[in-house]
Coordinates of C-alpha atoms in Angstrom, one line a residue:
M1 CA -6.8 -16.4 -7.1
S2 CA -5.0 -18.4 -4.4
R3 CA -2.2 -19.1 -6.9
W4 CA -1.9 -15.4 -7.6
F5 CA -1.6 -14.7 -3.9
S6 CA 1.1 -17.4 -3.7
L7 CA 3.1 -15.7 -6.4
A8 CA 2.6 -12.3 -4.7
R9 CA 3.7 -13.8 -1.4
K10 CA 6.8 -15.3 -3.0
E11 CA 7.7 -11.8 -4.4
W12 CA 7.1 -10.2 -1.0
M13 CA 9.3 -12.7 0.7
G14 CA 12.0 -12.0 -1.8
L15 CA 11.9 -8.3 -0.9
R16 CA 11.7 -8.7 2.9
W17 CA 15.4 -8.4 3.7
T18 CA 15.9 -5.4 1.3
M19 CA 12.9 -3.7 3.0
L20 CA 14.2 -4.4 6.5
I21 CA 17.7 -3.0 5.7
A22 CA 16.1 0.1 4.1
A23 CA 13.7 0.6 7.0
L24 CA 16.4 0.4 9.6
A25 CA 18.6 2.8 7.6
I26 CA 15.7 5.3 7.4
L27 CA 14.8 5.0 11.1
A28 CA 18.5 5.3 12.1
A29 CA 19.0 8.5 10.0
D30 CA 15.8 10.2 11.0
G31 CA 16.3 9.2 14.7
Y32 CA 19.7 10.8 14.7
I33 CA 18.4 14.0 13.0
A34 CA 15.5 14.2 15.4
Y35 CA 17.9 13.8 18.4
K36 CA 20.1 16.7 17.1
A37 CA 17.2 18.9 16.0
P38 CA 16.7 20.7 19.3
A39 CA 20.4 21.6 19.3
W40 CA 20.1 23.0 15.8
A41 CA 16.9 25.0 16.7
S42 CA 18.9 28.1 17.7
N43 CA 19.5 28.8 14.0
V44 CA 16.7 28.9 11.4
A45 CA 19.1 27.8 8.7
E46 CA 20.3 24.8 10.7
E47 CA 16.7 23.8 11.6
S48 CA 15.8 24.0 7.9
L49 CA 18.8 21.8 7.2
A50 CA 17.4 19.2 9.6
I51 CA 14.1 19.1 7.9
G52 CA 15.8 18.9 4.5
L53 CA 17.9 16.0 5.6
S54 CA 14.9 14.1 6.8
F55 CA 13.5 14.3 3.2
I56 CA 16.5 12.5 1.7
P57 CA 14.9 9.0 2.1
F58 CA 12.1 10.2 -0.2
A59 CA 14.6 11.0 -2.9
G60 CA 15.9 7.5 -2.6
L61 CA 12.4 6.0 -2.7
F62 CA 11.7 8.1 -5.8
I63 CA 14.7 6.7 -7.6
A64 CA 13.8 3.2 -6.5
S65 CA 10.2 3.5 -7.8
L66 CA 11.6 4.4 -11.3
I67 CA 13.6 1.2 -11.6
A68 CA 11.5 -1.2 -9.4
G69 CA 9.2 -2.4 -12.2
Y70 CA 12.1 -3.0 -14.6
L71 CA 14.2 -4.9 -12.0
A72 CA 11.3 -7.0 -10.9
M73 CA 10.5 -8.2 -14.4
R74 CA 14.2 -8.6 -15.1
S75 CA 14.4 -10.9 -12.1
E76 CA 11.3 -12.7 -13.4
W77 CA 12.9 -13.2 -16.8
Q78 CA 16.2 -14.5 -15.4
Q79 CA 14.6 -16.9 -13.0
H80 CA 12.1 -18.1 -15.7
T81 CA 9.3 -18.2 -13.1
S82 CA 6.9 -16.9 -15.8
L83 CA 7.2 -20.2 -17.8
R84 CA 4.0 -21.8 -16.3
L85 CA 5.7 -23.5 -13.4
L86 CA 3.3 -26.0 -11.8
S87 CA 3.4 -24.1 -8.5
Y88 CA 2.4 -20.7 -10.1
P89 CA 0.2 -21.4 -13.2
V90 CA -1.0 -17.8 -13.6
S91 CA -1.4 -15.6 -16.6
G92 CA 1.1 -13.1 -17.8
T93 CA -1.2 -10.3 -16.6
G94 CA -1.3 -12.0 -13.2
V95 CA 2.5 -12.2 -13.1
V96 CA 2.9 -8.5 -14.0
L97 CA 0.2 -7.4 -11.6
A98 CA 1.8 -9.4 -8.7
K99 CA 5.2 -7.7 -9.4
V100 CA 3.7 -4.3 -9.6
A101 CA 1.4 -4.7 -6.5
V102 CA 4.1 -6.1 -4.2
N103 CA 6.7 -3.5 -5.2
A104 CA 4.2 -0.7 -4.8
A105 CA 3.3 -2.1 -1.3
A106 CA 6.9 -2.4 -0.3
L107 CA 7.7 1.2 -1.3
T108 CA 4.5 2.4 0.4
V109 CA 5.6 0.9 3.7
L110 CA 9.0 2.5 3.4
A111 CA 7.4 5.9 2.5
I112 CA 5.2 5.6 5.6
I113 CA 8.3 5.0 7.7
A114 CA 10.1 7.9 6.1
G115 CA 7.0 10.1 6.6
L116 CA 6.9 9.3 10.3
G117 CA 10.6 10.1 10.6
T118 CA 10.1 13.5 9.0
W119 CA 7.2 14.2 11.2
L120 CA 9.3 13.3 14.3
V121 CA 12.0 15.7 13.1
A122 CA 9.4 18.4 12.6
R123 CA 8.0 17.8 16.1
R124 CA 11.5 18.2 17.5
S125 CA 12.1 21.4 15.6
P126 CA 10.3 24.3 17.5
I127 CA 10.4 26.9 14.7
M128 CA 9.1 24.4 12.2
L129 CA 6.4 23.3 14.6
M130 CA 5.2 26.9 15.1
T131 CA 5.2 27.4 11.4
L132 CA 3.1 24.4 10.7
L133 CA 0.6 24.8 13.6
G134 CA 0.6 28.6 13.9
A135 CA -2.1 31.0 12.9
E136 CA -0.6 31.5 9.5
G137 CA 0.3 27.8 9.0
P138 CA -1.1 25.5 6.3
F139 CA -3.4 23.8 8.8
A140 CA -4.8 27.0 10.3
G141 CA -8.6 27.2 10.2
M142 CA -9.0 23.6 8.9
E143 CA -11.3 21.2 10.5
A144 CA -10.1 17.7 11.4
W145 CA -12.2 16.1 8.7
E146 CA -10.7 18.4 6.1
I147 CA -7.2 17.4 7.1
W148 CA -8.1 13.7 6.8
V149 CA -9.7 14.3 3.4
N150 CA -6.5 16.0 2.2
V151 CA -4.4 13.1 3.6
L152 CA -6.7 10.5 1.8
S153 CA -6.5 12.4 -1.5
M154 CA -2.7 12.7 -1.3
V155 CA -2.4 9.0 -0.4
V156 CA -4.6 7.9 -3.3
M157 CA -2.7 10.3 -5.6
G158 CA 0.7 9.0 -4.4
L159 CA -0.4 5.3 -4.8
S160 CA -1.7 6.0 -8.3
W161 CA 1.6 7.6 -9.3
L162 CA 3.6 4.9 -7.7
V163 CA 1.7 2.0 -9.4
C164 CA 1.9 3.8 -12.8
V165 CA 5.6 4.3 -12.6
I166 CA 6.3 0.7 -11.5
A167 CA 3.9 -0.5 -14.3
A168 CA 5.8 1.6 -16.8
G169 CA 9.1 -0.1 -15.8
A170 CA 7.6 -3.6 -16.1
F171 CA 6.0 -2.6 -19.5
A172 CA 9.3 -1.2 -20.8
F173 CA 11.2 -4.4 -19.9
V174 CA 8.6 -6.8 -21.4
V175 CA 8.7 -4.7 -24.7
G176 CA 12.5 -4.8 -24.6
T177 CA 12.5 -8.6 -24.5
L178 CA 10.9 -8.6 -28.0
V179 CA 14.4 -7.8 -29.2
P180 CA 16.6 -9.8 -26.8
R181 CA 20.0 -8.7 -28.2
I182 CA 19.3 -5.1 -27.5
A183 CA 16.6 -5.4 -24.8
G184 CA 18.1 -2.8 -22.5
L185 CA 18.3 -0.2 -25.3
V186 CA 14.7 -1.0 -26.4
S187 CA 13.5 -0.6 -22.8
A188 CA 15.2 2.8 -22.5
L189 CA 13.6 3.9 -25.8
V190 CA 10.2 2.8 -24.5
Y191 CA 10.8 4.8 -21.4
A192 CA 11.7 7.8 -23.5
V193 CA 8.6 7.4 -25.7
M194 CA 6.3 7.2 -22.7
V195 CA 7.8 10.4 -21.3
Y196 CA 7.3 12.1 -24.6
L197 CA 3.7 10.9 -24.9
T198 CA 3.1 12.1 -21.4
G199 CA 4.3 15.6 -22.2
L200 CA 2.4 15.6 -25.5
Y201 CA -1.0 14.3 -24.3
G202 CA -0.8 14.8 -20.5
S203 CA -2.7 18.1 -20.6
L204 CA -5.5 16.5 -22.7
A205 CA -5.8 13.6 -20.3
L206 CA -6.0 16.0 -17.4
Y207 CA -8.7 18.0 -19.2
L208 CA -10.8 15.0 -19.9
S209 CA -10.4 13.7 -16.3
S210 CA -11.7 17.1 -15.0
F211 CA -15.2 16.1 -16.2
L212 CA -15.1 13.0 -14.0
P213 CA -15.7 12.8 -10.2
N214 CA -12.4 13.6 -8.5
M215 CA -11.1 13.6 -5.0
P216 CA -10.8 17.0 -3.4
F217 CA -7.9 18.8 -1.8
I218 CA -8.9 21.6 0.6
V219 CA -6.8 24.7 1.1
Y220 CA -7.3 28.0 2.9
S221 CA -5.9 31.4 1.8
H222 CA -5.3 33.8 4.7
G223 CA -5.7 37.4 3.7
A224 CA -6.7 40.8 5.1
L225 CA -10.4 39.8 4.9
G226 CA -9.9 36.5 6.7
A227 CA -9.6 32.9 5.6
E228 CA -10.9 31.9 2.2
R229 CA -11.6 28.2 1.5
F230 CA -10.8 26.6 -1.9
V231 CA -11.5 23.0 -3.0
I232 CA -9.1 21.8 -5.7
P233 CA -9.9 18.6 -7.6
V234 CA -7.1 16.1 -7.8
I235 CA -7.5 15.4 -11.5
P236 CA -4.3 13.4 -12.3
I237 CA -5.6 10.2 -10.5
W238 CA -7.8 9.0 -13.4
P239 CA -5.1 9.3 -16.1
L240 CA -2.6 7.5 -13.9
V241 CA -5.1 4.7 -13.2
V242 CA -6.0 4.2 -16.8
A243 CA -2.4 4.2 -17.9
S244 CA -1.5 1.7 -15.2
V245 CA -4.3 -0.7 -16.3
V246 CA -3.4 -0.4 -20.0
M247 CA 0.4 -1.1 -19.4
I248 CA -0.3 -4.0 -17.1
L249 CA -2.7 -5.6 -19.5
V250 CA -0.5 -5.1 -22.6
A251 CA 2.7 -6.3 -20.7
G252 CA 0.8 -9.4 -19.5
R253 CA -0.4 -10.2 -23.0
L254 CA 3.1 -9.8 -24.5
L255 CA 4.4 -12.1 -21.7
D256 CA 1.8 -14.7 -22.6
K257 CA 2.8 -14.7 -26.2
E258 CA 6.5 -15.0 -25.4
V259 CA 5.8 -17.9 -23.0
D260 CA 3.5 -19.7 -25.6
A261 CA 6.2 -19.3 -28.2

């Protein structure tokens, strides 16, 4: 296990400067938007523009998550660190898991920073703040513990999706290396097949996971008769977890075979 942590630490250290630059860029952008937000508050459209601009970092993080796993394994392949170096004698599954875990952690940290920036912009936008915290807002009538349950459910859901997407990128690259001359094309085809299978069997996976214990998401509907409470199960978590585990194990096994060969 200590060797795996050494490999994960090496991967983290390799990302630290990229993370620092991205974090500073997000903080600078959101800080400027938050500074200008009160001046834009005289116009609803301009205030909405401020909130919209604060969400731009999330679009960048979404794109980064789609390619993080592929680029991480590509770097692994180019540097040949998977070839049983004496300093990191871990299995192929361990290598893939380290790449996925560290990249997921890095993107999570950046997402937290972006989320804090968006919240700061919202706090500096009077109309948006009244909309969120007013009597008709999404938090109206909710207890503190219900808000925290929703936050926890969304965090687990987001992490599950993030790990699954990064694992898919790593899996696509490892499969692509089976045909080195057209590895990029094969990886793209693997991506396409996974998207197709998700659309084909996604509803079945969600149906099956609905029979398992699922985390709740609590919402209130405000009508003429008062507030009505609904508890919605977050059912995509289990399919995402299962898919992530399968892709990491298969990619690790393929990596082992390529190294042994």
